[in-house]
PDB file of C-alpha atoms in Angstrom:
ATOM      1  CA  MET L 883       0.000   0.000   0.000  1.00 43.00           C
ATOM      2  CA  VAL L 884       1.428   3.362  -1.048  1.00 43.00           C
ATOM      3  CA  THR L 885       0.872   6.185   1.404  1.00 43.00           C
ATOM      4  CA  ILE L 886      -0.162   9.656   0.305  1.00 46.00           C
ATOM      5  CA  TYR L 887       3.226  10.954   1.444  1.00 45.00           C
ATOM      6  CA  GLU L 888       5.086   8.411  -0.742  1.00 46.00           C
ATOM      7  CA  ARG L 889       2.909   9.226  -3.757  1.00 44.00           C
ATOM      8  CA  LYS L 890       3.473  12.969  -3.346  1.00 45.00           C
ATOM      9  CA  LEU L 891       7.198  12.408  -2.958  1.00 44.00           C
ATOM     10  CA  HIS L 892       7.244  10.319  -6.154  1.00 46.00           C
ATOM     11  CA  GLU L 893       5.254  13.004  -8.010  1.00 46.00           C
ATOM     12  CA  ARG L 894       7.749  15.669  -6.888  1.00 47.00           C
ATOM     13  CA  GLN L 895      10.611  13.504  -8.156  1.00 47.00           C
ATOM     14  CA  LEU L 896       8.906  13.362 -11.566  1.00 47.00           C
ATOM     15  CA  GLY L 897       8.551  17.145 -11.467  1.00 51.00           C
ATOM     16  CA  LEU L 898       4.750  17.070 -11.480  1.00 48.00           C
ATOM     17  CA  SER L 899       2.226  17.877  -8.816  1.00 53.00           C
ATOM     18  CA  ARG L 900      -0.776  15.603  -8.483  1.00 49.00           C
ATOM     19  CA  ARG L 901      -2.969  18.394  -9.829  1.00 51.00           C
ATOM     20  CA  GLU L 902      -0.681  18.858 -12.852  1.00 50.00           C
ATOM     21  CA  LEU L 903      -0.612  15.113 -13.488  1.00 44.00           C
ATOM     22  CA  LEU L 904      -4.410  14.889 -13.449  1.00 46.00           C
ATOM     23  CA  LYS L 905      -4.741  18.030 -15.572  1.00 45.00           C
ATOM     24  CA  ARG L 906      -2.353  16.717 -18.227  1.00 44.00           C
ATOM     25  CA  GLY L 907      -3.765  13.211 -18.153  1.00 42.00           C
ATOM     26  CA  GLY L 908      -7.201  14.387 -19.225  1.00 38.00           C
ATOM     27  CA  ALA L 909      -6.011  16.885 -21.823  1.00 38.00           C
ATOM     28  CA  GLY L 910      -3.628  14.775 -23.897  1.00 45.00           C
ATOM     29  CA  ALA L 911      -0.526  12.688 -23.889  1.00 55.00           C
ATOM     30  CA  LEU L 912       1.763  12.928 -20.890  1.00 71.00           C
ATOM     31  CA  LEU L 913       5.458  13.171 -21.626  1.00 79.00           C
ATOM     32  CA  ILE L 914       7.778  12.243 -18.773  1.00 79.00           C
ATOM     33  CA  ILE L 915      11.267  13.710 -18.765  1.00 78.00           C
ATOM     34  CA  SER L 916      13.800  11.449 -17.116  1.00 68.00           C
ATOM     35  CA  GLY L 917      17.551  11.999 -17.306  1.00 69.00           C
ATOM     36  CA  THR L 918      18.329  12.325 -21.017  1.00 71.00           C
ATOM     37  CA  ALA L 919      15.072  10.853 -22.301  1.00 73.00           C
ATOM     38  CA  ILE L 920      11.490  11.782 -23.021  1.00 76.00           C
ATOM     39  CA  ILE L 921       9.014   8.962 -22.419  1.00 75.00           C
ATOM     40  CA  SER L 922       5.356   8.597 -23.347  1.00 75.00           C
ATOM     41  CA  PRO L 923       4.050   5.761 -21.170  1.00 72.00           C
ATOM     42  CA  GLU L 924       0.547   6.127 -22.590  1.00 68.00           C
ATOM     43  CA  HIS L 925       1.704   5.406 -26.147  1.00 63.00           C
ATOM     44  CA  ALA L 926       4.798   3.280 -25.360  1.00 63.00           C
ATOM     45  CA  TRP L 927       7.575   5.256 -27.013  1.00 72.00           C
ATOM     46  CA  GLY L 928      10.634   7.112 -25.876  1.00 76.00           C
ATOM     47  CA  LEU L 929      13.245   9.460 -27.297  1.00 80.00           C
ATOM     48  CA  GLU L 930      16.774   9.735 -25.993  1.00 84.00           C
ATOM     49  CA  THR L 931      18.607  13.030 -26.399  1.00 85.00           C
ATOM     50  CA  SER L 932      22.338  13.492 -26.797  1.00 88.00           C
ATOM     51  CA  ALA L 933      22.981  17.231 -27.178  1.00 90.00           C
ATOM     52  CA  LEU L 934      19.801  19.122 -26.337  1.00 92.00           C
ATOM     53  CA  LYS L 935      18.139  19.019 -22.934  1.00 92.00           C
ATOM     54  CA  PRO L 936      15.152  16.643 -22.737  1.00 91.00           C
ATOM     55  CA  GLU L 937      12.991  19.596 -21.663  1.00 92.00           C
ATOM     56  CA  THR L 938      14.013  21.400 -24.857  1.00 93.00           C
ATOM     57  CA  MET L 939      13.098  18.381 -26.958  1.00 93.00           C
ATOM     58  CA  ALA L 940       9.718  18.057 -25.216  1.00 93.00           C
ATOM     59  CA  THR L 941       9.034  21.718 -25.990  1.00 95.00           C
ATOM     60  CA  LEU L 942      10.121  21.198 -29.607  1.00 96.00           C
ATOM     61  CA  ILE L 943       7.612  18.360 -29.901  1.00 95.00           C
ATOM     62  CA  GLN L 944       4.856  20.704 -28.714  1.00 95.00           C
ATOM     63  CA  VAL L 945       6.091  23.491 -31.019  1.00 96.00           C
ATOM     64  CA  ALA L 946       6.049  21.042 -33.953  1.00 96.00           C
ATOM     65  CA  ARG L 947       2.497  20.019 -33.111  1.00 95.00           C
ATOM     66  CA  ASP L 948       1.453  23.673 -32.914  1.00 96.00           C
ATOM     67  CA  ILE L 949       3.129  24.613 -36.220  1.00 96.00           C
ATOM     68  CA  TYR L 950       1.705  21.621 -38.118  1.00 95.00           C
ATOM     69  CA  PRO L 951      -1.345  20.523 -36.103  1.00 95.00           C
ATOM     70  CA  HIS L 952      -2.756  17.118 -36.995  1.00 95.00           C
ATOM     71  CA  ASP L 953      -4.844  15.610 -34.216  1.00 92.00           C
ATOM     72  CA  GLN L 954      -4.679  12.175 -35.818  1.00 93.00           C
ATOM     73  CA  VAL L 955      -0.838  12.103 -35.858  1.00 94.00           C
ATOM     74  CA  PRO L 956       0.629  10.757 -32.583  1.00 92.00           C
ATOM     75  CA  ASP L 957       3.385  12.665 -30.750  1.00 91.00           C
ATOM     76  CA  LYS L 958       5.803   9.868 -31.618  1.00 92.00           C
ATOM     77  CA  TYR L 959       6.049  11.121 -35.220  1.00 95.00           C
ATOM     78  CA  TYR L 960       6.550  14.721 -34.098  1.00 95.00           C
ATOM     79  CA  ALA L 961       9.360  13.461 -31.837  1.00 93.00           C
ATOM     80  CA  ILE L 962      10.995  11.708 -34.777  1.00 94.00           C
ATOM     81  CA  ALA L 963      10.610  14.894 -36.820  1.00 95.00           C
ATOM     82  CA  VAL L 964      12.438  17.098 -34.288  1.00 95.00           C
ATOM     83  CA  LYS L 965      15.103  14.495 -33.410  1.00 94.00           C
ATOM     84  CA  GLY L 966      17.210  15.929 -36.244  1.00 94.00           C
ATOM     85  CA  HIS L 967      17.736  19.098 -34.210  1.00 95.00           C
ATOM     86  CA  ASP L 968      19.336  17.042 -31.443  1.00 94.00           C
ATOM     87  CA  GLU L 969      21.574  15.255 -33.943  1.00 94.00           C
ATOM     88  CA  THR L 970      22.598  18.545 -35.592  1.00 94.00           C
ATOM     89  CA  ALA L 971      23.189  20.173 -32.192  1.00 93.00           C
ATOM     90  CA  ALA L 972      25.617  17.371 -31.328  1.00 93.00           C
ATOM     91  CA  LYS L 973      27.793  18.375 -34.297  1.00 95.00           C
ATOM     92  CA  ASP L 974      27.142  22.123 -34.445  1.00 96.00           C
ATOM     93  CA  PRO L 975      27.398  24.231 -31.241  1.00 96.00           C
ATOM     94  CA  ALA L 976      25.814  27.212 -33.024  1.00 97.00           C
ATOM     95  CA  HIS L 977      22.696  25.164 -33.826  1.00 96.00           C
ATOM     96  CA  LYS L 978      22.553  23.912 -30.252  1.00 96.00           C
ATOM     97  CA  ALA L 979      22.722  27.492 -28.953  1.00 97.00           C
ATOM     98  CA  LEU L 980      20.037  28.612 -31.446  1.00 97.00           C
ATOM     99  CA  ILE L 981      17.578  25.902 -30.375  1.00 96.00           C
ATOM    100  CA  GLU L 982      18.257  26.112 -26.618  1.00 96.00           C
ATOM    101  CA  LYS L 983      17.984  29.917 -26.654  1.00 97.00           C
ATOM    102  CA  GLY L 984      14.859  29.835 -28.833  1.00 96.00           C
ATOM    103  CA  VAL L 985      13.085  27.438 -26.479  1.00 96.00           C
ATOM    104  CA  ALA L 986      14.251  29.424 -23.429  1.00 96.00           C
ATOM    105  CA  ASP L 987      12.831  32.595 -25.010  1.00 96.00           C
ATOM    106  CA  LEU L 988       9.498  30.865 -25.679  1.00 96.00           C
ATOM    107  CA  ASP L 989       9.385  29.626 -22.083  1.00 95.00           C
ATOM    108  CA  LYS L 990      10.168  33.111 -20.784  1.00 95.00           C
ATOM    109  CA  LYS L 991       7.451  34.711 -22.930  1.00 94.00           C
ATOM    110  CA  ALA L 992       4.965  32.061 -21.807  1.00 93.00           C
ATOM    111  CA  GLY L 993       5.512  32.850 -18.136  1.00 92.00           C
ATOM    112  CA  LYS L 994       5.238  30.483 -15.194  1.00 92.00           C
ATOM    113  CA  GLY L 995       5.538  26.867 -16.283  1.00 91.00           C
ATOM    114  CA  GLY L 996       6.856  27.721 -19.730  1.00 94.00           C
ATOM    115  CA  TYR L 997       5.519  27.087 -23.204  1.00 95.00           C
ATOM    116  CA  ARG L 998       4.302  23.530 -22.589  1.00 92.00           C
ATOM    117  CA  ALA L 999       2.301  24.638 -19.554  1.00 93.00           C
ATOM    118  CA  LEU L1000       0.086  26.924 -21.621  1.00 92.00           C
ATOM    119  CA  GLY L1001      -3.282  25.209 -21.643  1.00 84.00           C
ATOM    120  CA  TRP L1002      -4.706  26.557 -24.864  1.00 90.00           C
ATOM    121  CA  GLU L1003      -3.397  26.059 -28.372  1.00 91.00           C
ATOM    122  CA  GLU L1004      -4.409  29.642 -29.208  1.00 93.00           C
ATOM    123  CA  GLN L1005      -2.016  30.955 -26.541  1.00 94.00           C
ATOM    124  CA  ARG L1006       0.869  28.896 -27.888  1.00 95.00           C
ATOM    125  CA  VAL L1007       0.136  29.882 -31.492  1.00 95.00           C
ATOM    126  CA  ALA L1008       0.073  33.562 -30.476  1.00 95.00           C
ATOM    127  CA  LEU L1009       3.554  33.143 -28.991  1.00 95.00           C
ATOM    128  CA  LEU L1010       4.768  31.408 -32.141  1.00 96.00           C
ATOM    129  CA  LYS L1011       3.418  34.275 -34.264  1.00 96.00           C
ATOM    130  CA  GLU L1012       5.518  36.663 -32.175  1.00 95.00           C
ATOM    131  CA  VAL L1013       8.692  34.730 -32.993  1.00 96.00           C
ATOM    132  CA  GLU L1014       7.916  33.566 -36.536  1.00 95.00           C
ATOM    133  CA  LYS L1015      10.534  35.853 -38.110  1.00 96.00           C
ATOM    134  CA  THR L1016      13.346  34.616 -35.845  1.00 97.00           C
ATOM    135  CA  PRO L1017      16.044  32.208 -37.051  1.00 97.00           C
ATOM    136  CA  PHE L1018      14.916  29.761 -34.338  1.00 97.00           C
ATOM    137  CA  PHE L1019      11.364  29.526 -35.673  1.00 97.00           C
ATOM    138  CA  GLN L1020      12.519  29.345 -39.284  1.00 96.00           C
ATOM    139  CA  ALA L1021      14.939  26.522 -38.458  1.00 95.00           C
ATOM    140  CA  VAL L1022      12.261  24.508 -36.667  1.00 96.00           C
ATOM    141  CA  ARG L1023       9.535  25.129 -39.248  1.00 95.00           C
ATOM    142  CA  GLY L1024      11.847  24.524 -42.195  1.00 93.00           C
ATOM    143  CA  GLY L1025      13.070  21.235 -40.797  1.00 92.00           C
ATOM    144  CA  LEU L1026       9.549  20.020 -40.074  1.00 94.00           C
ATOM    145  CA  VAL L1027       8.358  20.378 -43.663  1.00 90.00           C
ATOM    146  CA  VAL L1028      10.531  17.446 -44.680  1.00 92.00           C
ATOM    147  CA  SER L1029      11.086  15.544 -41.433  1.00 95.00           C
ATOM    148  CA  LEU L1030       7.397  15.225 -40.520  1.00 96.00           C
ATOM    149  CA  TYR L1031       5.805  14.593 -43.895  1.00 94.00           C
ATOM    150  CA  ASN L1032       8.588  12.372 -45.265  1.00 93.00           C
ATOM    151  CA  GLN L1033       7.936   9.630 -42.717  1.00 95.00           C
ATOM    152  CA  LYS L1034       6.362   6.687 -44.534  1.00 93.00           C
ATOM    153  CA  GLU L1035       4.535   5.683 -41.346  1.00 94.00           C
ATOM    154  CA  VAL L1036       2.403   8.876 -41.421  1.00 94.00           C
ATOM    155  CA  TRP L1037       1.450   8.622 -45.084  1.00 92.00           C
ATOM    156  CA  PRO L1038      -1.512   6.280 -44.481  1.00 91.00           C
ATOM    157  CA  ILE L1039      -2.833   8.684 -41.836  1.00 92.00           C
ATOM    158  CA  PHE L1040      -3.128  11.343 -44.565  1.00 89.00           C
ATOM    159  CA  GLY L1041      -4.381   8.896 -47.207  1.00 84.00           C
ATOM    160  CA  TYR L1042      -1.215   9.102 -49.300  1.00 84.00           C
ATOM    161  CA  GLU L1043      -0.253   5.781 -50.859  1.00 80.00           C
ATOM    162  CA  GLY L1044       3.280   6.795 -51.749  1.00 81.00           C
ATOM    163  CA  GLU L1045       4.940   6.997 -55.140  1.00 81.00           C
ATOM    164  CA  SER L1046       3.109   5.172 -57.909  1.00 79.00           C
ATOM    165  CA  PHE L1047       5.794   4.549 -60.550  1.00 79.00           C
ATOM    166  CA  SER L1048       6.739   1.170 -59.114  1.00 82.00           C
ATOM    167  CA  LYS L1049       3.044   0.223 -59.084  1.00 77.00           C
ATOM    168  CA  GLY L1050       2.313   1.118 -62.708  1.00 76.00           C
ATOM    169  CA  GLY L1051       1.844   4.886 -62.408  1.00 75.00           C
ATOM    170  CA  TYR L1052      -1.194   6.999 -61.551  1.00 73.00           C
ATOM    171  CA  ILE L1053      -3.017   6.371 -64.835  1.00 72.00           C
ATOM    172  CA  ALA L1054      -3.033   2.609 -64.284  1.00 69.00           C
ATOM    173  CA  ARG L1055      -4.115   3.049 -60.651  1.00 69.00           C
ATOM    174  CA  GLY L1056      -7.366   4.993 -60.917  1.00 67.00           C
ATOM    175  CA  PHE L1057      -6.186   8.435 -62.020  1.00 65.00           C
ATOM    176  CA  ASP L1058      -9.468   9.036 -63.849  1.00 66.00           C
ATOM    177  CA  ASP L1059     -11.783   7.396 -61.295  1.00 65.00           C
ATOM    178  CA  ILE L1060     -13.460  10.580 -60.153  1.00 64.00           C
ATOM    179  CA  GLU L1061     -16.742   9.652 -58.529  1.00 67.00           C
ATOM    180  CA  TRP L1062     -17.547  13.064 -57.104  1.00 63.00           C
ATOM    181  CA  LEU L1063     -17.519  14.971 -60.411  1.00 54.00           C
TER     182      LEU L1063
END
């Protein structure tokens, strides 16, 4: 039997209050930051970081979701999309500084709790609009165009079947089957 004191102590070690845990649990996926990793116990995936702080990567995942919002795409694919920033930061100190400073600025503008603590998407998008001309935002947005939509695992979610040349081309695969016209 776990006592209330032990549960509260464990919650503090995770960096979440009970109230915050319950609030996040009902609103969406919970990401746990532990050491150099970000873990989603609800969806059974994790992401290890090597150069950027795990908190930075968790914020980048939320930023990616806010820039290209698709409710049907799980956070796992957004995490894969922003992982390139961690890999680049490991080789390029200037890129690491750009991303860490950009996330720190977003957290500062967001106020207590930082960017991820903002409860409403509209609030986060308003902050992103304030920084959309910055090199940080352009680097994140520009990288997402390819890294998110070039993942073959997300193509079925959008209804894209992939290239058709190897399957006979579009003409041989229903190019002119327009039922709605």
